[in-house]
Amino acid sequence: MPDHILVAVAWPYANGPRHIGHVAGFGVPADIFARFQRLRGNHVLMVSGTDEYGTPITIAADKEGVSPRAIADRYSTVIGDDLYNLGLSYDTFTRTTTQNHASVTQDIFKTLHTKGYIFRKETLGAFSASTGRTLPDRYIEGTCPICGFGDARGDQCDNCGNQLDPIDLISPRSKIDGQPPVFRETEHFFLDLPAFAERLRAWIEQQEHWRPNVRSFSLNFIKELKSRAITRDLEWGVPIPLPEYAERNDKKIYVWFDAVIGYLSASIEWAKNRGTPDAWREWWQNPQSRHYYFMGKDNIVFHTVIWPSQLMGVGADGEYAGSASGAFAEVPLQLPFNIVSSEFLTTEGKKFSSSRGVVIYVNDFLSRYDPDALRFFLTIAGPENQDTDFTWAEFVRRNNDELVATWGNLVNRTLTNVFKNFGEVPTPAELSARDQALIAEIEGGFGPLAELLDAARFKAALTEALRLAAQVNIYLSEQEPWKVIKVDRARTATIWYVALRCVDSLKIFFTPCLPFSCQRLHSYLGYDGDIAGPLEFKSYSEADGQSHRVLTGDYSAWVGRWEPPVLPVGQALREPKALFKKLDEQVVADELARMGL
């Protein structure tokens, strides 16, 4: 039976274009996983969107003298285009400023409030000394009072892992203007996280398949769990759904609370948009479904502590979860199965910083280089398990010495020779023991590679796929079909048939990481249909008359499967072209100069 797999991808802020460090954490790993699961025949729902509420948007709007909506509209389009061009195959990539998202967020709020998990109290709120606007916790830095780390954030210390409040920091400063924040009394709603502490601990301790850093960090975080404010003194956000706030516009539900709800609201939107309004329950109220969350390590606790607390609190209640019938009646919303958190990517030994010009934006990168080249680097040399550094020298080396020299060279010399000399998949003579052994080795890779990909070990899977491709290159160097054809055409046909069989299987292995080039290869081999076909944008209108754009695709029509393909003898090939571009060494100097380094 196919599994229901939710691929929940962190929501990028719509306050500017995204750089390659962002997509290294949330984008490329999630898409590799989703494409692999689709190839296995599972029911995949990959959802996310642009995160458009909260202070980061208002700060960007203030700088430009425009409305927050104008900023959100602009960068939602920019980010959506970037993700489309990078080939991220969302079922729904939407926005948090939709009526649907507000409705789902307010339902979660009301349900938790009714059940006593949300309460209000007076607290010290942090405000910018220069603008008077509320400062989010993550826009305040200072010295940790527990371990002395000098760059602790207002919500937690990344050095010791302890949860903090901005008022706890020693010498706090605003990241916006460097000035100390102004603290004053204000009333807010709080999520009672301590009420879930024991359930969280028991649940997290059971997740032995999580990456060790995710599990240990989360267990450490809940040792000193505190209630957390979920509203802010803002005009830009989801309205508080209580009668006494119906006419007030000075407080809103804050972004960290509503953004994680976006995984659920985007799933509900997907179901509505396709005319099957209850289809989302197959993932969210199906105990057999598995939920995978993809993000950078700075978002771990939102997905291992805060969002699970919200889900535990709602359970099977509320307007959405509580309206289920049949097999889903009284089934609680499902908790995450795996938290696939990546480490940080730096560039040329420096942290990405737009203000300092140390940045490589996705759209700028793709204006000069192919998306598969970026996807390859971020997978083979990215921050899967440790902080890593992107350098232009290493990008050129990996592209030329691995992507082009190993996989690209194998495809090019195989298809070019076969197309030139046969024009179709040649009829083989009897296979030798060496022929059979190579085919068996390559086709035997489906099982081990599936285990690696299912465990989100993308670097290991890509490394193994390259190793198998190298085995075919070794075989061709041994057999020398370009020489054998002069004396034995039948044996030549057999050698090239074996190579084509192997390339066809390797095509499946590489498709999750390299969808654009593998789709072209699929066509060169004479196949029709999409193994990794085009994505599309669709526009949807809501009851309030607002319309918005969604990145999506019809993935049910894709023809590839995670199994050895049956390459028909006699199938006509299409004229091949090189899959990848070898980069000139001058690229390094040019790009460093462009960055001012």
Coordinates of C-alpha atoms in Angstrom, one line a residue:
M1 CA 0.0 0.0 0.0
P2 CA 1.3 3.5 -0.8
D3 CA 2.1 5.7 2.1
H4 CA 0.8 9.2 2.7
I5 CA 3.9 11.4 3.1
L6 CA 3.6 15.1 4.2
V7 CA 6.7 17.1 3.2
A8 CA 6.4 20.3 5.2
V9 CA 8.9 22.9 4.1
A10 CA 9.9 25.9 6.2
W11 CA 8.2 29.2 5.1
P12 CA 10.6 31.8 3.7
Y13 CA 10.1 35.4 4.9
A14 CA 8.8 37.6 2.1
N15 CA 11.0 40.5 3.1
G16 CA 13.6 40.0 0.4
P17 CA 14.9 37.6 -2.1
R18 CA 16.3 34.3 -0.8
H19 CA 20.0 33.4 -1.0
I20 CA 21.5 29.9 -1.7
G21 CA 22.0 29.4 2.1
H22 CA 18.3 29.5 2.5
V23 CA 17.5 26.9 -0.1
A24 CA 20.3 24.7 1.1
G25 CA 18.3 24.3 4.3
F26 CA 14.7 24.2 3.4
G27 CA 14.4 23.8 -0.4
V28 CA 16.6 21.4 -2.1
P29 CA 16.6 18.6 0.6
A30 CA 12.8 18.8 0.7
D31 CA 12.4 18.5 -3.0
I32 CA 14.8 15.6 -3.3
F33 CA 12.8 13.8 -0.7
A34 CA 9.4 14.6 -2.3
R35 CA 10.6 13.5 -5.7
F36 CA 12.0 10.3 -4.4
Q37 CA 8.8 9.4 -2.5
R38 CA 6.8 10.1 -5.7
L39 CA 9.0 7.8 -7.6
R40 CA 8.3 5.1 -5.0
G41 CA 4.6 5.5 -5.7
N42 CA 3.7 7.1 -2.4
H43 CA 1.1 9.8 -2.0
V44 CA 3.1 13.0 -1.4
L45 CA 1.8 16.3 -0.2
M46 CA 4.6 19.0 -0.3
V47 CA 3.4 22.3 1.2
S48 CA 4.7 25.7 2.2
G49 CA 4.5 29.4 1.1
T50 CA 5.8 32.8 1.8
D51 CA 5.7 33.9 5.5
E52 CA 4.3 37.5 5.2
Y53 CA 3.3 38.7 8.6
G54 CA 5.3 40.1 11.5
T55 CA 8.0 42.7 12.1
P56 CA 10.5 41.6 9.3
I57 CA 7.9 42.7 6.7
T58 CA 7.1 45.9 8.4
I59 CA 10.8 46.8 8.8
A60 CA 11.3 46.3 5.1
A61 CA 8.2 48.3 4.3
D62 CA 9.4 51.2 6.5
K63 CA 12.7 51.3 4.8
E64 CA 11.1 51.7 1.4
G65 CA 8.2 53.9 2.5
V66 CA 5.6 51.4 1.2
S67 CA 2.9 49.2 2.8
P68 CA 3.6 45.8 4.2
R69 CA 1.3 44.3 1.7
A70 CA 3.3 45.8 -1.2
I71 CA 6.5 44.2 0.2
A72 CA 4.8 40.9 0.7
D73 CA 3.3 41.0 -2.8
R74 CA 6.7 41.8 -4.4
Y75 CA 8.8 39.2 -2.6
S76 CA 6.2 36.5 -2.7
T77 CA 6.5 36.7 -6.5
V78 CA 10.3 36.9 -6.5
I79 CA 10.6 33.9 -4.1
G80 CA 8.0 31.9 -6.0
D81 CA 9.8 32.5 -9.3
D82 CA 13.1 31.4 -7.7
L83 CA 11.7 28.2 -6.3
Y84 CA 10.0 27.5 -9.7
N85 CA 13.3 28.0 -11.5
L86 CA 15.1 25.8 -9.0
G87 CA 12.6 23.1 -9.7
L88 CA 11.0 22.7 -6.2
S89 CA 8.0 20.6 -6.8
Y90 CA 5.4 21.9 -4.3
D91 CA 1.9 20.6 -4.4
T92 CA 1.0 24.0 -2.9
F93 CA 3.3 26.9 -2.3
T94 CA 1.0 29.7 -1.1
R95 CA 1.0 32.7 1.2
T96 CA 0.2 33.4 4.9
T97 CA -1.9 36.5 3.9
T98 CA -4.8 34.4 2.5
Q99 CA -8.2 34.3 4.0
N100 CA -7.9 30.5 4.3
H101 CA -4.7 30.8 6.4
A102 CA -6.3 33.4 8.7
S103 CA -9.3 31.1 9.2
V104 CA -7.2 28.1 10.1
T105 CA -4.9 30.1 12.4
Q106 CA -7.9 31.6 14.2
D107 CA -9.5 28.2 14.7
I108 CA -6.3 26.8 16.3
F109 CA -6.1 29.9 18.5
K110 CA -9.7 29.6 19.6
T111 CA -9.5 25.9 20.2
L112 CA -6.4 26.2 22.4
H113 CA -7.9 29.2 24.2
T114 CA -11.1 27.3 24.9
K115 CA -9.2 24.4 26.3
G116 CA -7.1 26.6 28.6
Y117 CA -3.8 26.3 26.8
I118 CA -3.8 30.0 25.9
F119 CA -4.0 32.7 28.6
R120 CA -3.4 36.4 28.8
K121 CA -1.1 38.3 31.2
E122 CA 0.8 41.5 31.6
T123 CA 4.4 41.4 30.4
L124 CA 7.3 43.6 29.4
G125 CA 7.2 44.1 25.7
A126 CA 10.3 45.1 23.7
F127 CA 10.0 48.1 21.3
S128 CA 12.4 49.8 19.0
A129 CA 13.8 53.1 20.4
S130 CA 13.9 54.6 16.9
T131 CA 10.6 53.5 15.3
G132 CA 8.4 52.7 18.3
R133 CA 7.4 49.4 16.7
T134 CA 7.4 46.1 18.6
L135 CA 10.7 44.2 18.3
P136 CA 10.4 40.5 17.8
D137 CA 12.6 38.3 20.0
R138 CA 14.9 37.4 17.2
Y139 CA 15.6 41.0 16.4
I140 CA 17.2 41.5 19.8
E141 CA 20.6 40.2 20.7
G142 CA 22.8 40.4 23.8
T143 CA 24.9 38.4 26.2
C144 CA 23.4 35.2 27.5
P145 CA 22.9 35.4 31.3
I146 CA 23.5 31.7 31.6
C147 CA 26.6 30.9 29.6
G148 CA 28.0 34.4 28.7
F149 CA 27.6 33.9 24.9
G150 CA 27.8 37.4 23.4
D151 CA 25.3 36.9 20.5
A152 CA 22.4 35.2 22.2
R153 CA 19.0 36.0 20.7
G154 CA 15.9 37.3 22.6
D155 CA 14.2 33.9 22.4
Q156 CA 17.1 31.5 23.0
C157 CA 20.8 31.1 23.2
D158 CA 22.3 29.0 20.3
N159 CA 25.4 28.3 22.4
C160 CA 23.8 26.7 25.5
G161 CA 20.4 26.0 24.1
N162 CA 18.4 27.7 26.9
Q163 CA 15.2 29.5 26.3
L164 CA 15.4 33.2 27.0
D165 CA 13.3 36.3 27.2
P166 CA 14.7 39.6 25.7
I167 CA 14.6 41.1 29.2
D168 CA 16.9 38.4 30.4
L169 CA 19.8 39.4 28.1
I170 CA 22.7 41.4 29.4
S171 CA 23.2 44.6 27.3
P172 CA 20.4 43.8 24.8
R173 CA 20.5 45.6 21.5
S174 CA 18.2 45.9 18.5
K175 CA 19.5 44.2 15.3
I176 CA 17.8 47.0 13.4
D177 CA 19.6 50.1 14.7
G178 CA 21.9 48.7 17.4
Q179 CA 20.2 50.7 20.2
P180 CA 18.9 49.1 23.4
P181 CA 15.2 48.2 23.2
V182 CA 12.6 50.0 25.2
F183 CA 10.7 47.7 27.6
R184 CA 7.2 48.6 28.7
E185 CA 4.2 46.9 30.2
T186 CA 1.8 45.4 27.7
E187 CA -0.9 42.7 27.7
H188 CA -0.4 39.6 25.5
F189 CA -1.7 36.1 25.0
F190 CA 0.7 33.2 26.0
L191 CA 0.9 29.6 24.9
D192 CA 1.2 27.4 28.0
L193 CA 4.2 25.3 26.8
P194 CA 4.9 23.9 30.3
A195 CA 1.6 22.2 30.2
F196 CA 3.0 20.0 27.4
A197 CA 6.5 19.4 28.9
E198 CA 6.1 15.8 30.0
R199 CA 4.2 14.7 26.9
L200 CA 6.9 16.4 24.8
R201 CA 9.7 14.8 26.7
A202 CA 8.2 11.3 26.3
W203 CA 7.5 11.9 22.6
I204 CA 10.9 13.3 21.8
E205 CA 12.7 10.5 23.6
Q206 CA 11.0 8.0 21.3
Q207 CA 12.3 9.7 18.2
E208 CA 15.5 7.7 17.9
H209 CA 15.5 8.1 14.0
W210 CA 15.9 11.9 14.3
R211 CA 19.3 13.4 13.6
P212 CA 21.2 13.4 16.9
N213 CA 21.6 17.2 17.0
V214 CA 17.9 17.7 16.6
R215 CA 16.9 15.3 19.3
S216 CA 19.5 16.4 21.9
F217 CA 18.9 20.1 21.3
S218 CA 15.1 19.6 21.7
L219 CA 15.5 17.6 24.9
N220 CA 17.7 20.2 26.3
F221 CA 15.3 23.0 25.4
I222 CA 12.4 21.6 27.2
K223 CA 14.3 21.3 30.5
E224 CA 13.4 24.9 31.3
L225 CA 10.3 25.3 29.2
K226 CA 8.4 28.7 29.6
S227 CA 5.1 30.0 28.4
R228 CA 5.6 32.0 25.3
A229 CA 3.8 35.1 24.0
I230 CA 1.9 34.5 20.8
T231 CA 0.6 38.0 20.2
R232 CA 2.4 41.3 19.5
D233 CA 1.6 45.0 19.4
L234 CA 1.2 45.1 15.6
E235 CA -1.2 46.2 13.0
W236 CA 0.1 43.7 10.4
G237 CA -0.9 40.1 11.2
V238 CA -3.8 37.7 11.7
P239 CA -6.5 39.3 13.9
I240 CA -7.1 37.9 17.4
P241 CA -10.4 35.9 17.1
L242 CA -12.1 37.0 20.3
P243 CA -15.1 39.4 20.5
E244 CA -13.3 42.1 22.5
Y245 CA -10.7 42.4 19.8
A246 CA -13.2 42.6 16.9
E247 CA -12.8 46.4 16.6
R248 CA -9.1 46.6 17.7
N249 CA -6.2 46.8 15.3
D250 CA -3.3 47.2 17.8
K251 CA -2.6 43.6 18.6
K252 CA -2.2 40.6 16.3
I253 CA -1.3 36.9 16.5
Y254 CA 2.4 36.8 16.0
V255 CA 4.2 35.3 13.1
W256 CA 6.0 32.4 14.8
F257 CA 2.7 31.0 16.1
D258 CA 0.8 31.3 12.8
A259 CA 3.7 30.4 10.4
V260 CA 3.8 26.7 11.6
I261 CA 0.1 26.5 11.3
G262 CA 0.7 27.2 7.6
Y263 CA 1.6 23.6 7.0
L264 CA -2.0 22.7 8.0
S265 CA -3.6 25.7 6.3
A266 CA -1.7 25.1 3.0
S267 CA -2.8 21.4 3.1
I268 CA -6.4 22.5 3.6
E269 CA -6.1 25.1 0.7
W270 CA -4.6 22.4 -1.6
A271 CA -7.6 20.2 -0.9
K272 CA -10.1 23.0 -1.6
N273 CA -8.3 24.1 -4.8
R274 CA -8.6 20.7 -6.3
G275 CA -12.3 20.3 -5.4
T276 CA -11.8 17.6 -2.7
P277 CA -12.2 19.7 0.5
D278 CA -11.6 16.8 2.9
A279 CA -8.6 15.3 1.1
W280 CA -6.1 16.9 3.5
R281 CA -7.3 14.5 6.3
E282 CA -5.6 11.6 4.5
W283 CA -2.4 13.2 5.7
W284 CA -3.4 15.1 8.9
Q285 CA -5.8 12.7 10.5
N286 CA -4.4 9.4 9.2
P287 CA -2.3 7.7 11.9
Q288 CA -0.4 5.8 9.2
S289 CA 0.8 9.0 7.5
R290 CA 4.3 10.3 8.0
H291 CA 5.2 14.0 8.4
Y292 CA 8.7 15.2 7.5
Y293 CA 9.6 18.8 8.3
F294 CA 12.6 20.5 6.5
M295 CA 14.3 23.7 7.8
G296 CA 17.6 25.2 9.0
K297 CA 18.8 24.5 12.5
D298 CA 17.7 27.9 13.8
N299 CA 14.1 26.7 13.4
I300 CA 14.4 23.4 15.2
V301 CA 12.5 24.2 18.4
F302 CA 9.5 25.6 16.5
H303 CA 9.1 22.2 14.9
T304 CA 10.0 19.9 17.7
V305 CA 8.5 21.8 20.7
I306 CA 6.2 24.6 19.8
W307 CA 4.3 23.2 16.8
P308 CA 3.9 19.7 18.4
S309 CA 2.5 21.5 21.5
Q310 CA -0.1 23.3 19.4
L311 CA -1.0 20.0 17.7
M312 CA -1.2 18.1 21.0
G313 CA -3.4 20.9 22.4
V314 CA -5.8 20.9 19.5
G315 CA -6.0 17.1 19.2
A316 CA -9.3 16.2 17.4
D317 CA -11.1 19.4 18.3
G318 CA -11.9 22.7 16.6
E319 CA -13.7 23.7 13.4
Y320 CA -11.3 21.8 11.1
A321 CA -10.0 18.8 13.0
G322 CA -13.3 18.3 14.9
S323 CA -15.5 18.2 11.8
A324 CA -14.1 14.9 10.6
S325 CA -16.4 11.9 10.0
G326 CA -16.0 8.3 9.1
A327 CA -12.5 6.8 9.6
F328 CA -11.1 10.2 10.6
A329 CA -13.7 11.0 13.3
E330 CA -12.1 11.9 16.6
V331 CA -8.6 11.2 15.3
P332 CA -6.2 13.9 16.5
L333 CA -4.0 15.9 14.2
Q334 CA -0.8 14.0 13.6
L335 CA 2.6 14.9 15.1
P336 CA 5.8 15.2 13.1
F337 CA 7.6 11.9 12.2
N338 CA 11.0 13.4 11.3
I339 CA 12.6 16.8 11.6
V340 CA 15.1 17.1 8.8
S341 CA 17.2 20.1 10.0
S342 CA 20.2 21.3 8.1
E343 CA 23.2 23.2 9.5
F344 CA 24.3 26.6 8.1
L345 CA 25.9 27.4 4.8
T346 CA 28.5 30.2 4.7
T347 CA 30.3 31.6 1.6
E348 CA 34.0 32.2 1.2
G349 CA 34.4 31.8 5.0
K350 CA 31.8 34.5 5.8
K351 CA 28.2 34.5 7.0
F352 CA 25.7 35.5 4.4
S353 CA 24.8 39.2 4.9
S354 CA 22.8 41.2 2.4
S355 CA 23.7 44.4 4.1
R356 CA 27.4 43.7 3.7
G357 CA 27.1 42.4 0.2
V358 CA 28.2 38.9 1.2
V359 CA 25.3 37.1 -0.5
I360 CA 24.5 34.9 -3.5
Y361 CA 20.9 35.3 -4.3
V362 CA 19.2 32.3 -6.0
N363 CA 17.9 34.4 -8.9
D364 CA 21.3 35.9 -9.5
F365 CA 23.0 32.4 -9.4
L366 CA 20.4 30.9 -11.8
S367 CA 20.9 33.8 -14.3
R368 CA 24.4 32.4 -15.0
Y369 CA 24.4 28.7 -14.0
D370 CA 22.1 25.7 -14.4
P371 CA 19.8 24.8 -11.6
D372 CA 21.0 21.2 -11.5
A373 CA 24.6 22.4 -10.9
L374 CA 23.4 24.3 -7.8
R375 CA 21.3 21.4 -6.6
F376 CA 24.2 19.0 -7.1
F377 CA 26.6 21.2 -5.1
L378 CA 24.1 21.8 -2.2
T379 CA 23.5 18.1 -1.9
I380 CA 27.1 16.7 -2.3
A381 CA 28.8 19.5 -0.4
G382 CA 26.0 21.3 1.5
P383 CA 25.3 21.7 5.2
E384 CA 23.4 18.4 5.8
N385 CA 25.1 17.5 9.0
Q386 CA 27.6 20.3 9.7
D387 CA 28.1 23.9 8.9
T388 CA 29.8 24.1 5.5
D389 CA 31.3 26.8 3.2
F390 CA 30.3 27.5 -0.3
T391 CA 33.3 28.7 -2.3
W392 CA 33.3 29.4 -6.0
A393 CA 36.5 27.4 -6.4
E394 CA 34.9 24.4 -4.8
F395 CA 31.7 24.9 -6.9
V396 CA 33.7 24.8 -10.1
R397 CA 35.7 21.8 -9.0
R398 CA 32.7 19.8 -8.0
N399 CA 30.9 20.7 -11.2
N400 CA 33.8 19.8 -13.5
D401 CA 35.4 16.9 -11.6
E402 CA 32.3 15.1 -10.4
L403 CA 29.1 16.1 -12.1
V404 CA 30.6 16.6 -15.6
A405 CA 33.5 14.1 -15.5
T406 CA 31.6 11.2 -13.9
W407 CA 27.9 11.3 -14.7
G408 CA 27.9 13.8 -17.6
N409 CA 30.7 12.1 -19.4
L410 CA 29.1 8.6 -19.0
V411 CA 25.8 9.9 -20.5
N412 CA 27.5 11.8 -23.3
R413 CA 29.8 9.2 -24.6
T414 CA 27.2 6.5 -24.3
L415 CA 24.4 8.3 -26.1
T416 CA 26.5 10.0 -28.6
N417 CA 28.1 6.7 -29.8
V418 CA 24.9 4.7 -29.8
F419 CA 23.0 7.4 -31.6
K420 CA 25.7 7.8 -34.2
N421 CA 26.3 4.0 -34.9
F422 CA 22.8 2.5 -34.2
G423 CA 20.2 5.2 -33.8
E424 CA 18.2 3.0 -31.4
V425 CA 18.7 0.7 -28.5
P426 CA 20.8 -2.0 -30.1
T427 CA 19.9 -5.7 -30.0
P428 CA 22.4 -7.5 -27.7
A429 CA 24.1 -10.8 -28.3
E430 CA 24.5 -13.1 -25.3
L431 CA 25.6 -11.2 -22.2
S432 CA 28.9 -12.1 -20.7
A433 CA 29.5 -12.7 -17.0
R434 CA 31.0 -9.2 -16.8
D435 CA 28.0 -7.7 -18.5
Q436 CA 25.5 -9.4 -16.2
A437 CA 27.6 -8.5 -13.1
L438 CA 27.6 -4.8 -14.0
I439 CA 23.8 -4.7 -14.7
A440 CA 23.2 -6.6 -11.4
E441 CA 25.4 -4.1 -9.5
I442 CA 23.7 -1.1 -10.9
E443 CA 20.1 -2.4 -10.5
G444 CA 21.0 -3.6 -7.1
G445 CA 21.4 0.0 -6.0
F446 CA 17.7 0.7 -5.9
G447 CA 17.4 -0.9 -2.4
P448 CA 20.4 0.7 -0.6
L449 CA 19.8 4.1 -2.2
A450 CA 16.1 4.0 -1.2
E451 CA 17.2 3.4 2.4
L452 CA 19.5 6.4 2.3
L453 CA 17.0 8.7 0.8
D454 CA 14.2 7.6 3.1
A455 CA 16.4 8.4 6.0
A456 CA 17.1 11.8 4.5
R457 CA 20.8 11.0 4.0
F458 CA 21.0 12.8 0.7
K459 CA 24.7 13.3 0.5
A460 CA 25.4 9.7 1.0
A461 CA 22.8 8.7 -1.6
L462 CA 24.3 11.1 -4.2
T463 CA 27.8 9.9 -3.4
E464 CA 26.7 6.2 -3.9
A465 CA 25.0 7.1 -7.2
L466 CA 28.2 8.7 -8.4
R467 CA 30.1 5.6 -7.4
L468 CA 27.8 3.4 -9.4
A469 CA 28.1 5.7 -12.4
A470 CA 31.9 5.4 -12.1
Q471 CA 31.6 1.6 -12.3
V472 CA 30.0 2.0 -15.7
N473 CA 32.7 4.3 -16.8
I474 CA 35.3 1.7 -15.7
Y475 CA 33.4 -1.0 -17.7
L476 CA 33.4 1.1 -20.9
S477 CA 37.1 1.8 -20.5
E478 CA 37.8 -1.9 -20.2
Q479 CA 35.5 -3.0 -23.0
E480 CA 36.5 -0.1 -25.4
P481 CA 33.4 -0.4 -27.7
W482 CA 34.8 2.4 -29.9
K483 CA 37.6 0.0 -30.9
V484 CA 35.6 -3.2 -30.9
I485 CA 33.1 -1.8 -33.5
K486 CA 35.9 -2.0 -36.1
V487 CA 36.0 -5.8 -35.8
D488 CA 32.8 -7.0 -34.0
R489 CA 29.6 -5.0 -34.4
A490 CA 27.5 -7.6 -32.5
R491 CA 29.8 -7.4 -29.4
T492 CA 29.8 -3.6 -29.7
A493 CA 26.0 -3.6 -29.7
T494 CA 26.0 -5.7 -26.6
I495 CA 28.4 -3.4 -24.8
W496 CA 26.4 -0.3 -25.6
Y497 CA 23.2 -2.1 -24.7
V498 CA 24.6 -2.9 -21.2
A499 CA 25.7 0.7 -20.8
L500 CA 22.3 2.0 -21.9
R501 CA 20.6 -0.3 -19.4
C502 CA 22.8 1.0 -16.6
V503 CA 22.4 4.7 -17.7
D504 CA 18.6 4.2 -17.7
S505 CA 18.7 3.0 -14.1
L506 CA 21.2 5.6 -13.0
K507 CA 18.8 8.2 -14.5
I508 CA 16.3 7.2 -11.8
F509 CA 18.9 7.5 -9.0
F510 CA 19.8 11.0 -10.1
T511 CA 16.3 12.3 -10.8
P512 CA 15.5 13.5 -7.3
C513 CA 18.6 15.7 -7.2
L514 CA 19.0 16.5 -10.9
P515 CA 15.4 16.7 -12.3
F516 CA 16.1 19.0 -15.2
S517 CA 18.9 17.1 -16.8
C518 CA 17.3 13.7 -16.0
Q519 CA 14.1 14.7 -17.8
R520 CA 16.2 15.6 -20.9
L521 CA 18.1 12.3 -20.6
H522 CA 14.7 10.5 -20.4
S523 CA 13.8 12.0 -23.7
Y524 CA 17.1 11.3 -25.3
L525 CA 16.6 7.6 -24.4
G526 CA 13.5 7.6 -26.6
Y527 CA 10.9 7.8 -23.8
D528 CA 7.8 10.0 -23.9
G529 CA 6.2 11.6 -20.9
D530 CA 7.6 13.3 -17.8
I531 CA 9.8 11.7 -15.2
A532 CA 10.4 15.1 -13.6
G533 CA 8.2 17.3 -15.6
P534 CA 7.2 21.0 -15.6
L535 CA 5.8 22.8 -12.6
E536 CA 3.1 25.5 -13.0
F537 CA 1.6 28.5 -11.4
K538 CA -2.1 28.8 -10.8
S539 CA -4.2 31.7 -9.6
Y540 CA -7.0 31.2 -7.0
S541 CA -9.6 33.6 -5.7
E542 CA -11.1 33.5 -2.2
A543 CA -14.5 34.6 -0.9
D544 CA -13.1 38.1 0.0
G545 CA -12.3 38.7 -3.7
Q546 CA -8.5 38.5 -3.2
S547 CA -6.6 36.3 -5.6
H548 CA -3.2 34.8 -5.1
R549 CA -0.7 32.7 -7.1
V550 CA 0.2 29.1 -6.1
L551 CA 3.2 27.1 -7.3
T552 CA 2.0 23.5 -8.0
G553 CA 2.1 20.7 -10.5
D554 CA 0.3 17.6 -11.8
Y555 CA 2.7 15.0 -10.5
S556 CA 0.3 12.1 -10.7
A557 CA 1.0 12.1 -14.5
W558 CA 4.7 11.5 -14.1
V559 CA 5.8 8.2 -15.4
G560 CA 9.0 7.3 -13.5
R561 CA 9.1 4.6 -10.9
W562 CA 11.8 3.6 -8.3
E563 CA 12.6 0.3 -10.0
P564 CA 14.9 -0.8 -12.9
P565 CA 13.3 0.5 -16.1
V566 CA 12.6 -1.9 -19.0
L567 CA 14.5 -0.3 -21.9
P568 CA 13.0 -1.7 -25.1
V569 CA 15.4 -3.1 -27.7
G570 CA 14.9 -1.2 -30.9
Q571 CA 13.5 2.0 -29.2
A572 CA 14.6 4.9 -31.3
L573 CA 16.9 7.4 -29.5
R574 CA 16.7 11.1 -29.9
E575 CA 19.7 13.2 -30.8
P576 CA 21.5 13.8 -27.5
K577 CA 23.2 17.0 -26.2
A578 CA 25.6 17.4 -23.3
L579 CA 23.6 17.4 -20.0
F580 CA 26.0 19.7 -18.2
K581 CA 28.4 22.6 -18.8
K582 CA 32.1 22.4 -17.9
L583 CA 33.0 25.7 -16.2
D584 CA 36.0 27.8 -17.0
E585 CA 38.4 28.4 -14.1
Q586 CA 37.9 32.2 -14.7
V587 CA 34.5 31.8 -13.1
V588 CA 36.1 31.9 -9.7
A589 CA 37.8 35.2 -10.2
D590 CA 34.8 36.7 -11.9
E591 CA 32.4 35.8 -9.1
L592 CA 34.7 36.8 -6.3
A593 CA 35.1 40.2 -8.0
R594 CA 31.3 40.5 -8.4
M595 CA 31.1 39.9 -4.6
G596 CA 33.9 42.4 -3.9
L597 CA 36.1 39.8 -2.4

